[in-house]
CSV table of C-alpha atoms in Angstrom, one decimal:
chain,number,residue,atom,x,y,z
I,1,UNK,CA,20.6,17.2,-44.9
I,2,UNK,CA,23.2,19.7,-43.9
I,3,UNK,CA,26.2,20.3,-46.1
I,4,UNK,CA,28.7,20.4,-43.2
I,5,UNK,CA,28.3,20.2,-39.5
I,6,UNK,CA,29.7,19.7,-36.1
I,7,UNK,CA,28.4,16.5,-34.5
I,8,UNK,CA,27.0,16.6,-31.0
I,9,UNK,CA,26.1,13.4,-29.0
I,10,UNK,CA,22.7,13.5,-27.2
I,11,UNK,CA,21.6,11.4,-24.2
I,12,UNK,CA,20.0,9.0,-26.6
I,13,UNK,CA,23.4,8.3,-28.1
I,14,UNK,CA,22.1,9.6,-31.4
I,15,UNK,CA,24.3,12.1,-33.2
I,16,UNK,CA,22.6,15.3,-34.2
I,17,UNK,CA,24.1,17.7,-36.8
I,18,UNK,CA,24.9,21.2,-35.5
I,19,UNK,CA,25.1,23.8,-38.3
I,20,UNK,CA,28.3,25.9,-38.6
I,21,UNK,CA,28.2,29.5,-39.7
I,22,UNK,CA,31.3,31.3,-40.9
I,23,UNK,CA,31.2,35.1,-40.4
I,24,UNK,CA,34.0,37.1,-41.9
I,25,UNK,CA,35.1,40.7,-41.4
I,26,UNK,CA,37.8,42.7,-43.0
I,27,UNK,CA,41.0,44.3,-41.6
I,28,UNK,CA,41.2,48.1,-41.3
I,29,UNK,CA,42.0,50.0,-44.5
I,30,UNK,CA,42.2,53.5,-46.0
I,31,UNK,CA,44.0,54.8,-42.9
I,32,UNK,CA,41.5,53.5,-40.4
I,33,UNK,CA,42.5,51.7,-37.2
I,34,UNK,CA,39.3,49.8,-36.9
I,35,UNK,CA,36.9,48.0,-39.3
I,36,UNK,CA,33.4,47.7,-37.9
I,37,UNK,CA,32.9,44.4,-39.9
I,38,UNK,CA,35.6,42.7,-38.0
I,39,UNK,CA,34.8,44.2,-34.7
I,40,UNK,CA,31.3,42.8,-35.0
I,41,UNK,CA,32.4,39.4,-36.3
I,42,UNK,CA,34.9,38.7,-33.7
I,43,UNK,CA,32.5,39.4,-30.9
I,44,UNK,CA,30.6,36.3,-32.0
I,45,UNK,CA,33.4,33.9,-32.6
I,46,UNK,CA,32.7,30.6,-30.7
I,47,UNK,CA,29.1,31.6,-29.9
I,48,UNK,CA,25.9,29.6,-30.5
I,49,UNK,CA,23.2,31.4,-32.5
I,50,UNK,CA,19.9,29.7,-33.3
I,51,UNK,CA,21.5,26.4,-32.6
I,52,UNK,CA,24.4,27.0,-34.9
I,53,UNK,CA,28.1,27.2,-34.0
I,54,UNK,CA,29.7,30.5,-35.2
I,55,UNK,CA,33.2,30.8,-36.4
I,56,UNK,CA,34.7,34.3,-37.3
I,57,UNK,CA,37.6,34.9,-39.6
I,58,UNK,CA,39.3,38.1,-40.6
I,59,UNK,CA,39.9,38.8,-44.3
I,60,UNK,CA,42.6,41.1,-45.8
I,61,UNK,CA,41.9,44.2,-47.7
I,62,UNK,CA,44.2,42.9,-50.5
I,63,UNK,CA,42.2,42.4,-53.7
I,64,UNK,CA,44.6,39.8,-55.3
I,65,UNK,CA,44.6,37.6,-52.1
I,66,UNK,CA,41.3,38.0,-50.4
I,67,UNK,CA,39.4,35.3,-52.3
I,68,UNK,CA,42.1,32.8,-51.6
I,69,UNK,CA,42.0,33.6,-47.9
I,70,UNK,CA,38.2,33.2,-47.9
I,71,UNK,CA,38.5,29.9,-49.8
I,72,UNK,CA,41.0,28.6,-47.2
I,73,UNK,CA,38.6,29.6,-44.4
I,74,UNK,CA,35.7,27.8,-46.0
I,75,UNK,CA,37.8,24.7,-46.6
I,76,UNK,CA,38.9,24.8,-42.9
I,77,UNK,CA,35.6,25.5,-41.3
I,78,UNK,CA,33.3,23.6,-43.7
I,79,UNK,CA,30.3,25.9,-43.0
I,80,UNK,CA,26.7,25.5,-43.9
I,81,UNK,CA,26.3,29.3,-44.1
I,82,UNK,CA,28.7,32.2,-44.9
I,83,UNK,CA,27.9,35.8,-44.1
I,84,UNK,CA,30.7,38.2,-45.1
I,85,UNK,CA,30.7,41.6,-43.6
I,86,UNK,CA,32.4,44.8,-44.9
I,87,UNK,CA,32.7,48.4,-44.0
I,88,UNK,CA,30.7,51.0,-46.0
I,89,UNK,CA,31.7,54.4,-44.5
I,90,UNK,CA,28.9,56.9,-45.3
I,91,UNK,CA,26.0,54.4,-45.4
I,92,UNK,CA,23.4,55.0,-42.7
I,93,UNK,CA,22.2,51.5,-42.2
I,94,UNK,CA,23.1,47.8,-42.5
I,95,UNK,CA,23.0,47.2,-46.3
I,96,UNK,CA,22.2,43.6,-47.3
I,97,UNK,CA,23.8,43.2,-50.7
I,98,UNK,CA,21.8,41.7,-53.6
I,99,UNK,CA,24.3,41.3,-56.4
I,100,UNK,CA,28.1,40.9,-56.9
I,101,UNK,CA,29.6,41.9,-60.3
I,102,UNK,CA,32.7,40.5,-62.0
I,103,UNK,CA,34.8,43.6,-62.1
I,104,UNK,CA,37.4,45.4,-59.9
I,105,UNK,CA,37.7,49.1,-60.4
I,106,UNK,CA,39.6,50.3,-57.3
I,107,UNK,CA,39.1,53.9,-56.4
I,108,UNK,CA,42.0,53.7,-53.8
I,109,UNK,CA,44.9,51.3,-53.4
I,110,UNK,CA,44.4,48.2,-51.2
I,111,UNK,CA,46.6,47.5,-48.2
I,112,UNK,CA,49.4,46.2,-50.4
I,113,UNK,CA,49.3,49.3,-52.6
I,114,UNK,CA,47.6,47.6,-55.6
I,115,UNK,CA,44.9,49.4,-57.5
I,116,UNK,CA,43.4,47.2,-60.2
I,117,UNK,CA,41.2,49.1,-62.7
I,118,UNK,CA,38.6,47.4,-64.9
I,119,UNK,CA,39.8,43.9,-64.3
I,120,UNK,CA,37.7,40.8,-63.9
I,121,UNK,CA,37.6,39.0,-60.6
I,122,UNK,CA,37.3,35.7,-62.3
I,123,UNK,CA,38.5,35.6,-65.9
I,124,UNK,CA,35.6,34.3,-68.1
I,125,UNK,CA,33.2,34.2,-65.1
I,126,UNK,CA,29.6,35.4,-65.3
I,127,UNK,CA,28.9,39.1,-65.3
I,128,UNK,CA,27.1,38.8,-61.9
I,129,UNK,CA,25.8,36.6,-59.2
I,130,UNK,CA,22.8,37.1,-56.8
I,131,UNK,CA,23.1,36.5,-53.1
I,132,UNK,CA,21.9,33.1,-51.9
I,133,UNK,CA,20.8,34.6,-48.6
I,134,UNK,CA,17.2,35.5,-47.9
I,135,UNK,CA,18.0,39.2,-48.2
I,136,UNK,CA,14.6,40.6,-47.8
I,137,UNK,CA,13.6,38.4,-44.9
I,138,UNK,CA,16.9,39.5,-43.3
I,139,UNK,CA,16.0,43.2,-43.8
I,140,UNK,CA,12.5,42.7,-42.4
I,141,UNK,CA,13.9,41.0,-39.3
I,142,UNK,CA,16.7,43.5,-38.8
I,143,UNK,CA,14.2,46.3,-38.7
I,144,UNK,CA,12.0,44.4,-36.3
I,145,UNK,CA,15.0,44.0,-34.1
I,146,UNK,CA,15.6,47.7,-34.1
I,147,UNK,CA,18.5,47.7,-36.5
I,148,UNK,CA,18.2,50.1,-39.5
I,149,UNK,CA,18.6,48.0,-42.6
I,150,UNK,CA,18.0,48.1,-46.4
I,151,UNK,CA,18.6,46.0,-49.5
I,152,UNK,CA,21.5,47.3,-51.5
I,153,UNK,CA,22.0,46.6,-55.2
I,154,UNK,CA,25.6,47.7,-55.4
I,155,UNK,CA,28.5,46.2,-53.3
I,156,UNK,CA,30.9,48.6,-55.0
I,157,UNK,CA,33.9,47.6,-57.2
I,158,UNK,CA,36.6,47.2,-54.5
I,159,UNK,CA,37.6,44.6,-52.0
I,160,UNK,CA,34.1,43.9,-50.6
I,161,UNK,CA,32.6,43.2,-54.1
I,162,UNK,CA,35.6,41.0,-54.8
I,163,UNK,CA,34.8,38.9,-51.6
I,164,UNK,CA,31.2,38.7,-52.5
I,165,UNK,CA,31.8,37.6,-56.1
I,166,UNK,CA,34.5,35.2,-55.1
I,167,UNK,CA,32.1,33.6,-52.5
I,168,UNK,CA,29.3,33.5,-55.0
I,169,UNK,CA,31.5,31.9,-57.7
I,170,UNK,CA,32.7,29.3,-55.3
I,171,UNK,CA,29.1,28.4,-54.4
I,172,UNK,CA,28.0,28.3,-58.0
I,173,UNK,CA,30.9,26.2,-59.3
I,174,UNK,CA,32.0,24.0,-56.3
I,175,UNK,CA,29.7,24.2,-53.3
I,176,UNK,CA,26.1,24.3,-54.4
I,177,UNK,CA,24.7,23.3,-51.0
I,178,UNK,CA,26.5,26.3,-49.3
I,179,UNK,CA,24.5,29.5,-48.8
I,180,UNK,CA,26.1,32.9,-48.5
I,181,UNK,CA,26.2,36.5,-49.2
I,182,UNK,CA,27.6,39.9,-48.3
I,183,UNK,CA,26.4,42.7,-45.9
I,184,UNK,CA,27.9,46.2,-45.6
I,185,UNK,CA,27.9,48.0,-42.2
I,186,UNK,CA,28.4,51.7,-41.3
I,187,UNK,CA,31.2,53.2,-39.3
I,188,UNK,CA,31.4,52.8,-35.6
I,189,UNK,CA,30.7,56.0,-33.7
I,190,UNK,CA,34.4,56.4,-32.7
I,191,UNK,CA,35.3,56.2,-36.4
I,192,UNK,CA,32.6,58.7,-37.4
I,193,UNK,CA,34.1,61.3,-35.2
I,194,UNK,CA,36.9,61.6,-37.7
I,195,UNK,CA,34.4,61.9,-40.6
I,196,UNK,CA,32.2,64.8,-39.7
I,197,UNK,CA,28.6,64.3,-40.9
I,198,UNK,CA,29.1,60.5,-41.5
I,199,UNK,CA,26.4,58.3,-39.9
I,200,UNK,CA,27.4,55.4,-37.6
I,201,UNK,CA,26.0,52.5,-35.7
I,202,UNK,CA,27.1,51.4,-32.2
I,203,UNK,CA,28.9,48.0,-32.0
I,204,UNK,CA,26.2,46.4,-29.8
I,205,UNK,CA,23.6,47.3,-32.5
I,206,UNK,CA,25.8,45.8,-35.2
I,207,UNK,CA,26.3,42.6,-33.1
I,208,UNK,CA,22.6,42.3,-32.5
I,209,UNK,CA,22.1,42.7,-36.3
I,210,UNK,CA,24.6,40.0,-37.1
I,211,UNK,CA,22.8,37.6,-34.7
I,212,UNK,CA,19.5,38.4,-36.4
I,213,UNK,CA,21.0,37.8,-39.9
I,214,UNK,CA,22.3,34.4,-38.8
I,215,UNK,CA,19.0,33.3,-37.2
I,216,UNK,CA,17.0,34.4,-40.2
I,217,UNK,CA,19.3,32.9,-42.8
I,218,UNK,CA,19.1,29.6,-41.0
I,219,UNK,CA,15.4,29.6,-40.7
I,220,UNK,CA,14.3,31.0,-44.1
I,221,UNK,CA,15.0,29.0,-47.2
I,222,UNK,CA,12.6,30.8,-49.6
I,223,UNK,CA,12.9,34.6,-49.5
I,224,UNK,CA,9.9,36.8,-49.0
I,225,UNK,CA,8.4,39.4,-51.3
I,226,UNK,CA,9.1,42.8,-49.9
I,227,UNK,CA,9.3,46.1,-51.7
I,228,UNK,CA,12.9,47.1,-51.2
I,229,UNK,CA,14.0,48.5,-54.6
I,230,UNK,CA,15.6,51.8,-55.4
I,231,UNK,CA,14.8,54.5,-57.9
I,232,UNK,CA,18.6,55.2,-58.5
């Protein structure tokens, strides 16, 4: 049975549950005017993917507020699945994150000028949480769809990791039937022109990738075994 859903009436007058997927992206930060995570997410707002209704919400790059904004969006949308996207300038592929850690160690100030260092996201919370998405099946299907992808075992220690840990803590403590995780995406080409040598992915490729993530996460309950580790 689905945790939350939109109800659609069929010709038989029976109500069938339609899953709802929340996709989040982040506002621009660090002097950028775009954030590829939000540009991809907003393209899909209101769409239907694999029979599920998609709702997109933008999150702030404000470490002390972002988890509260995410919580509000989840309470408003009541999704079955949450996929949070974030920018990872310098990465060459779509990075499906494996683990969130309970620390903020901000290399740069956030959009309100705050720069927490060595602070917990949740005081007294577990050291880490694993994603509840089928991360390796997602990577497999992204590659099959022509989208470069890999499993990542570090979501950083900035706003993105804060989002990921906040989501995972909410799932673990309050919403055990909700599934969710975090995915980093590279710069868009127009952003990479201001960062010589930085890799990028076109927006249409990112959007195709997000559609693939949603479809796989809805279809796969038990993740696959796939060698996707790293030596360092």
